[in-house]
Short mmCIF file of C-alpha atoms in Angstrom, two decimals:
data_model
loop_
_atom_site.label_atom_id
_atom_site.label_comp_id
_atom_site.label_asym_id
_atom_site.label_seq_id
_atom_site.Cartn_x
_atom_site.Cartn_y
_atom_site.Cartn_z
CA MET I 1 21.14 -14.37 -30.73
CA GLU I 2 20.73 -10.79 -30.07
CA ASN I 3 19.35 -10.11 -26.61
CA THR I 4 16.33 -8.27 -27.79
CA ARG I 5 15.49 -10.57 -30.73
CA ILE I 6 13.21 -13.70 -30.51
CA PRO I 7 14.68 -16.71 -32.27
CA GLN I 8 12.47 -17.43 -35.66
CA SER I 9 12.21 -21.11 -33.97
CA CYS I 10 10.33 -19.78 -31.05
CA ILE I 11 8.01 -17.19 -32.96
CA THR I 12 7.20 -20.37 -35.26
CA GLU I 13 6.51 -22.87 -32.23
CA LEU I 14 4.33 -20.37 -30.61
CA SER I 15 2.66 -18.80 -33.33
CA ILE I 16 3.54 -15.11 -32.25
CA GLU I 17 4.38 -11.81 -33.65
CA PRO I 18 6.91 -9.47 -32.07
CA ILE I 19 5.65 -6.50 -30.75
CA GLY I 20 8.38 -4.68 -28.72
CA TYR I 21 11.46 -5.67 -26.01
CA LEU I 22 10.27 -5.10 -22.31
CA GLY I 23 13.66 -5.71 -20.67
CA GLY I 24 15.08 -7.66 -17.92
CA ARG I 25 18.55 -8.93 -16.85
CA VAL I 26 18.74 -13.11 -16.75
CA ASN I 27 15.28 -13.41 -17.47
CA ARG I 28 13.73 -11.36 -20.75
CA HIS I 29 10.50 -10.15 -21.70
CA TRP I 30 8.89 -8.91 -24.74
CA LEU I 31 5.19 -8.18 -25.68
CA VAL I 32 3.84 -10.01 -28.36
CA GLY I 33 0.79 -10.48 -30.47
CA ARG I 34 -1.21 -13.89 -31.12
CA LYS I 35 -4.72 -14.10 -32.74
CA GLY I 36 -5.18 -10.34 -32.17
CA ARG I 37 -4.44 -10.85 -28.50
CA GLN I 38 -1.42 -9.36 -26.68
CA TYR I 39 0.90 -11.66 -24.12
CA VAL I 40 4.24 -11.39 -22.28
CA LEU I 41 6.88 -14.02 -23.99
CA ARG I 42 9.61 -14.71 -21.22
CA HIS I 43 12.64 -16.18 -21.60
CA TYR I 44 14.45 -18.12 -18.73
CA GLY I 45 17.89 -17.84 -18.60
CA TYR I 46 19.87 -20.19 -16.69
CA ALA I 47 17.23 -21.49 -14.66
CA SER I 48 16.92 -25.61 -14.90
CA ALA I 49 13.56 -26.84 -15.77
CA ASN I 50 12.40 -27.72 -12.13
CA VAL I 51 12.96 -24.13 -10.90
CA VAL I 52 11.09 -22.95 -13.99
CA ASP I 53 8.19 -25.79 -13.14
CA TYR I 54 8.36 -24.40 -9.55
CA GLU I 55 7.83 -20.76 -10.56
CA LEU I 56 4.72 -22.03 -13.02
CA ASN I 57 3.28 -24.03 -10.18
CA VAL I 58 3.25 -21.19 -8.04
CA LEU I 59 1.55 -18.79 -10.52
CA GLN I 60 -1.19 -21.20 -11.60
CA ARG I 61 -2.13 -21.61 -8.12
CA MET I 62 -2.02 -18.07 -7.18
CA ALA I 63 -4.06 -17.47 -10.03
CA ALA I 64 -6.34 -19.91 -9.23
CA MET I 65 -7.15 -18.34 -5.50
CA GLY I 66 -8.05 -15.01 -7.17
CA TRP I 67 -4.59 -13.09 -7.74
CA PRO I 68 -3.81 -11.26 -10.58
CA VAL I 69 -0.62 -12.83 -11.55
CA PRO I 70 0.90 -13.59 -15.18
CA ILE I 71 -1.00 -16.76 -16.28
CA PRO I 72 1.36 -19.02 -18.64
CA ILE I 73 -0.19 -19.98 -21.76
CA ASP I 74 0.00 -23.24 -23.47
CA GLN I 75 3.20 -24.84 -22.65
CA LEU I 76 6.76 -24.38 -22.63
CA THR I 77 9.00 -24.43 -25.57
CA THR I 78 10.41 -27.68 -26.39
CA ASP I 79 13.69 -26.29 -25.01
CA HIS I 80 12.15 -25.38 -21.54
CA ARG I 81 13.45 -21.87 -22.04
CA TRP I 82 10.38 -19.86 -23.67
CA CYS I 83 6.90 -19.40 -22.36
CA LEU I 84 3.77 -17.09 -23.13
CA PHE I 85 2.20 -15.04 -20.32
CA THR I 86 -1.27 -13.45 -20.17
CA HIS I 87 -0.69 -9.79 -20.47
CA LEU I 88 -1.71 -7.71 -17.28
CA PRO I 89 -3.37 -4.16 -17.22
CA GLY I 90 -1.93 -1.14 -15.14
CA ALA I 91 1.42 0.12 -14.49
CA PRO I 92 3.72 0.41 -10.75
CA ARG I 93 2.79 3.50 -9.10
CA THR I 94 5.24 6.66 -9.21
CA ASP I 95 3.45 7.11 -5.38
CA ASP I 96 6.37 6.45 -2.69
CA SER I 97 4.52 8.11 -0.06
CA PRO I 98 3.84 6.65 3.63
CA GLU I 99 0.26 5.47 2.45
CA ALA I 100 1.32 3.91 -0.51
CA ARG I 101 3.88 2.10 1.26
CA ARG I 102 1.15 0.99 4.04
CA ILE I 103 -0.89 -0.48 1.33
CA GLN I 104 1.95 -2.27 -0.01
CA GLY I 105 2.62 -3.87 3.39
CA GLN I 106 -1.26 -5.07 3.21
CA LEU I 107 -0.84 -6.51 -0.04
CA LEU I 108 2.36 -8.52 1.22
CA ALA I 109 0.32 -9.86 4.18
CA ARG I 110 -2.76 -10.90 1.91
CA PHE I 111 -0.51 -12.60 -0.35
CA HIS I 112 1.31 -14.58 2.48
CA ARG I 113 -2.08 -15.45 3.99
CA ASP I 114 -2.88 -17.29 0.65
CA SER I 115 0.67 -18.78 -0.50
CA ALA I 116 0.58 -20.32 2.91
CA ALA I 117 -1.74 -23.21 1.32
CA LEU I 118 0.82 -24.00 -1.38
CA LEU I 119 3.59 -25.30 1.30
CA ASP I 120 2.72 -28.85 -0.18
CA ILE I 121 5.17 -27.73 -2.69
CA GLY I 122 8.27 -27.58 -0.85
CA GLN I 123 11.53 -25.87 -1.29
CA LYS I 124 12.51 -24.83 -4.80
CA GLU I 125 15.83 -26.14 -6.25
CA GLY I 126 18.56 -24.17 -5.08
CA SER I 127 16.75 -22.17 -2.19
CA CYS I 128 16.82 -22.10 1.46
CA ARG I 129 15.55 -20.21 4.38
CA ALA I 130 17.44 -17.11 5.85
CA ASP I 131 18.82 -18.83 9.02
CA GLU I 132 20.34 -21.63 6.69
CA ILE I 133 22.08 -18.54 4.57
CA LEU I 134 23.67 -17.32 7.51
CA ARG I 135 24.80 -20.52 9.12
CA ASN I 136 26.20 -21.76 5.88
CA PRO I 137 29.95 -22.76 6.53
CA GLY I 138 30.92 -21.88 3.10
CA LEU I 139 29.77 -18.53 3.52
CA VAL I 140 32.60 -17.93 6.46
CA ALA I 141 35.21 -19.75 4.66
CA ALA I 142 34.50 -17.60 1.30
CA LEU I 143 34.58 -14.41 3.41
CA ALA I 144 37.99 -15.26 5.10
CA ARG I 145 39.39 -16.09 1.39
CA TYR I 146 38.27 -12.78 0.26
CA GLU I 147 39.36 -10.79 3.14
CA ARG I 148 43.27 -11.50 1.77
CA ILE I 149 42.09 -9.84 -1.52
CA ASP I 150 40.05 -6.75 -0.01
CA ALA I 151 39.94 -6.47 3.56
CA ASP I 152 37.70 -3.88 4.35
CA THR I 153 34.61 -5.34 2.29
CA ALA I 154 35.21 -8.70 3.64
CA HIS I 155 35.19 -6.92 7.41
CA LEU I 156 31.57 -4.89 6.61
CA LEU I 157 30.31 -8.26 5.26
CA ARG I 158 31.21 -10.55 7.97
CA TRP I 159 30.45 -7.90 10.63
CA HIS I 160 27.08 -7.95 9.52
CA LEU I 161 26.67 -11.79 9.04
CA ASP I 162 28.01 -12.06 12.76
CA CYS I 163 25.63 -9.35 14.15
CA ALA I 164 22.62 -11.50 12.29
CA LEU I 165 23.93 -14.65 13.63
CA GLU I 166 24.25 -13.52 17.27
CA VAL I 167 20.25 -12.71 17.03
CA ILE I 168 19.03 -15.67 15.47
CA ASP I 169 21.02 -18.10 17.46
CA GLY I 170 19.34 -16.51 20.44
CA LEU I 171 15.96 -17.27 19.53
CA ASP I 172 14.10 -20.53 18.87
CA THR I 173 12.70 -20.51 15.69
CA THR I 174 11.56 -24.12 15.53
CA GLY I 175 8.07 -23.00 15.84
CA LEU I 176 8.47 -20.31 13.07
CA GLY I 177 5.89 -21.35 10.38
CA SER I 178 6.96 -20.78 6.59
CA VAL I 179 4.81 -19.57 3.60
CA ILE I 180 5.70 -19.37 -0.27
CA LEU I 181 7.37 -15.97 -0.67
CA HIS I 182 7.31 -13.84 -3.61
CA GLY I 183 10.98 -13.01 -3.39
CA ASP I 184 10.73 -10.02 -5.00
CA PHE I 185 7.71 -7.93 -3.21
CA ALA I 186 9.00 -4.51 -4.71
CA SER I 187 6.72 -1.65 -5.73
CA TRP I 188 8.02 -2.24 -9.20
CA ASN I 189 6.84 -5.36 -9.39
CA LEU I 190 3.06 -4.14 -8.04
CA LEU I 191 0.62 -2.79 -11.03
CA PHE I 192 -2.81 -0.56 -10.72
CA ASP I 193 -4.77 0.93 -12.84
CA GLU I 194 -7.86 3.00 -12.57
CA SER I 195 -9.64 0.07 -10.80
CA GLY I 196 -6.79 0.10 -7.93
CA PHE I 197 -4.44 -3.24 -7.54
CA SER I 198 -4.42 -4.85 -11.01
CA GLY I 199 -1.11 -7.33 -10.97
CA LEU I 200 1.76 -8.96 -9.19
CA LEU I 201 4.98 -9.38 -11.44
CA ASP I 202 8.16 -11.58 -11.30
CA PHE I 203 8.13 -14.60 -9.32
CA GLU I 204 11.75 -15.55 -10.31
CA PHE I 205 12.72 -15.64 -6.56
CA THR I 206 9.49 -17.54 -5.32
CA HIS I 207 10.38 -20.07 -2.95
CA ARG I 208 9.54 -21.33 0.88
CA GLY I 209 10.71 -19.58 3.78
CA PHE I 210 10.10 -17.37 6.61
CA ARG I 211 7.18 -14.68 5.78
CA ILE I 212 9.16 -11.82 7.12
CA SER I 213 11.93 -12.66 4.56
CA ASP I 214 9.90 -11.11 2.13
CA PHE I 215 10.43 -7.68 3.60
CA ALA I 216 13.71 -7.77 1.98
CA MET I 217 12.74 -6.29 -0.99
CA ALA I 218 9.76 -4.31 0.42
CA TRP I 219 10.80 -3.05 3.50
CA ARG I 220 14.56 -2.44 2.53
CA GLY I 221 15.61 -1.64 5.64
CA ASP I 222 13.92 1.52 6.29
CA ARG I 223 10.63 1.66 4.99
CA ASP I 224 8.55 1.16 7.92
CA GLU I 225 5.28 1.69 6.88
CA ILE I 226 5.32 -1.30 4.91
CA ILE I 227 5.87 -3.04 8.28
CA GLN I 228 2.77 -1.14 9.83
CA GLY I 229 0.42 -1.91 6.92
CA TYR I 230 1.54 -5.76 7.12
CA GLN I 231 0.74 -5.85 10.67
CA GLU I 232 -2.95 -4.21 10.27
CA ILE I 233 -3.95 -7.31 8.65
CA SER I 234 -1.44 -9.96 9.94
CA PRO I 235 0.60 -9.04 13.31
CA LEU I 236 3.85 -10.60 13.67
CA ASN I 237 4.96 -12.18 17.10
CA ASP I 238 8.02 -11.29 19.05
CA ILE I 239 10.41 -13.54 17.18
CA GLU I 240 9.38 -12.39 14.05
CA HIS I 241 10.17 -8.89 15.13
CA ALA I 242 13.52 -9.55 16.05
CA LEU I 243 14.29 -11.62 13.28
CA ILE I 244 13.74 -8.94 10.42
CA VAL I 245 16.75 -7.28 10.41
CA PRO I 246 18.38 -10.76 10.50
CA CYS I 247 16.34 -11.84 7.67
CA PHE I 248 16.81 -8.80 5.72
CA TRP I 249 20.75 -9.03 5.94
CA ALA I 250 20.54 -12.78 4.99
CA CYS I 251 18.96 -11.47 1.81
CA LEU I 252 21.85 -9.54 1.00
CA LEU I 253 24.45 -12.05 1.86
CA ASN I 254 22.65 -14.84 -0.08
CA ASP I 255 24.85 -14.50 -3.13
CA VAL I 256 28.39 -13.47 -1.53
CA ALA I 257 29.92 -17.08 -1.55
CA GLU I 258 29.05 -17.40 -5.13
CA LYS I 259 30.61 -13.99 -6.21
CA ILE I 260 33.73 -14.90 -4.25
CA GLU I 261 33.73 -18.03 -5.73
CA ALA I 262 33.24 -16.34 -9.10
CA PHE I 263 36.18 -14.05 -8.81
CA PHE I 264 38.77 -16.89 -7.60
CA GLU I 265 37.87 -19.89 -9.99
CA ARG I 266 36.79 -17.05 -12.99
CA GLY I 267 38.34 -14.09 -12.72
CA ILE I 268 34.77 -12.02 -12.41
CA ARG I 269 35.36 -9.13 -10.30
CA PRO I 270 32.60 -8.59 -7.96
CA ASP I 271 30.50 -5.83 -7.51
CA TRP I 272 29.61 -5.04 -3.96
CA THR I 273 27.86 -1.88 -4.38
CA TRP I 274 24.25 -3.34 -3.44
CA GLU I 275 25.65 -5.33 -0.76
CA LYS I 276 27.26 -2.19 1.02
CA ASN I 277 24.47 0.34 0.46
CA LYS I 278 21.63 -1.81 1.87
CA LEU I 279 23.59 -3.33 4.73
CA LEU I 280 24.92 0.22 5.83
CA VAL I 281 20.85 1.25 6.02
CA ARG I 282 19.46 2.03 9.47
CA SER I 283 15.96 2.17 10.67
CA LYS I 284 14.42 4.45 13.42
CA ARG I 285 12.08 1.12 14.01
CA PHE I 286 15.02 -1.09 14.89
CA GLY I 287 18.01 -0.50 17.49
CA ILE I 288 20.69 -2.00 15.36
CA ASP I 289 24.35 -0.86 16.02
CA ARG I 290 25.68 1.67 13.28
CA TYR I 291 28.70 -0.17 11.67
CA PRO I 292 31.95 0.55 13.63
CA GLY I 293 33.89 -0.07 10.37
CA ARG I 294 37.54 -0.89 10.62
#
């Protein structure tokens, strides 16, 4: 199947007419029509049925609380790979001003305030909290193995891992609560129209974790106005403040072991551009040492 073509079996089963391809990486999206209305068709790439059901559950419950999120229509196709969603109005803002960032932080705080009511759905299959990512012995073993291939990259990744662990191991996180995270609360997933905030997209990475872990794709290491806006709605405690950077780095290190395994087992050479660029970002707000290099 071509990446931009909907199979005829899906068109027939959902009674839709393709309008245009909207894009996507692992999960792909199309604008389609049915009975005079427009919808978004989503194809789930490699996610298991449990992972897809988890995402749909979060969407349905957030919608019930009044959040403008894509609502699944009818049911998944029989192969559990295609689902029809409501089409939300608006578009992402191109404004990246301090005020726009502050509003983004406020929205994230309001999202967490409501998503905390969803804790009964548990953790998503294959996901874990930031501290569990950092304490995964498989990550250390993978980096040690990769050091023989690319010592400079392995050293950079391991240095940030050790720094994050030093912070997190010195804090008592037993009383730190969890929420259901969005997982990609970036500006491109927030829609606005003439009336204001109109939609929140892409719950592909939703899971249970520390609320500050959701800063990863919103704050991104130096967009401090997002944290300011968040605290205007929901102040952070001292432990959460201390964990912002380690949780951000945990997000960046989350797929490292998998990438290294893919290299050794299947010959897939890893691209570390994203990890390297973001791990080296430093915020004026947080006193994290500069990476000393080798």
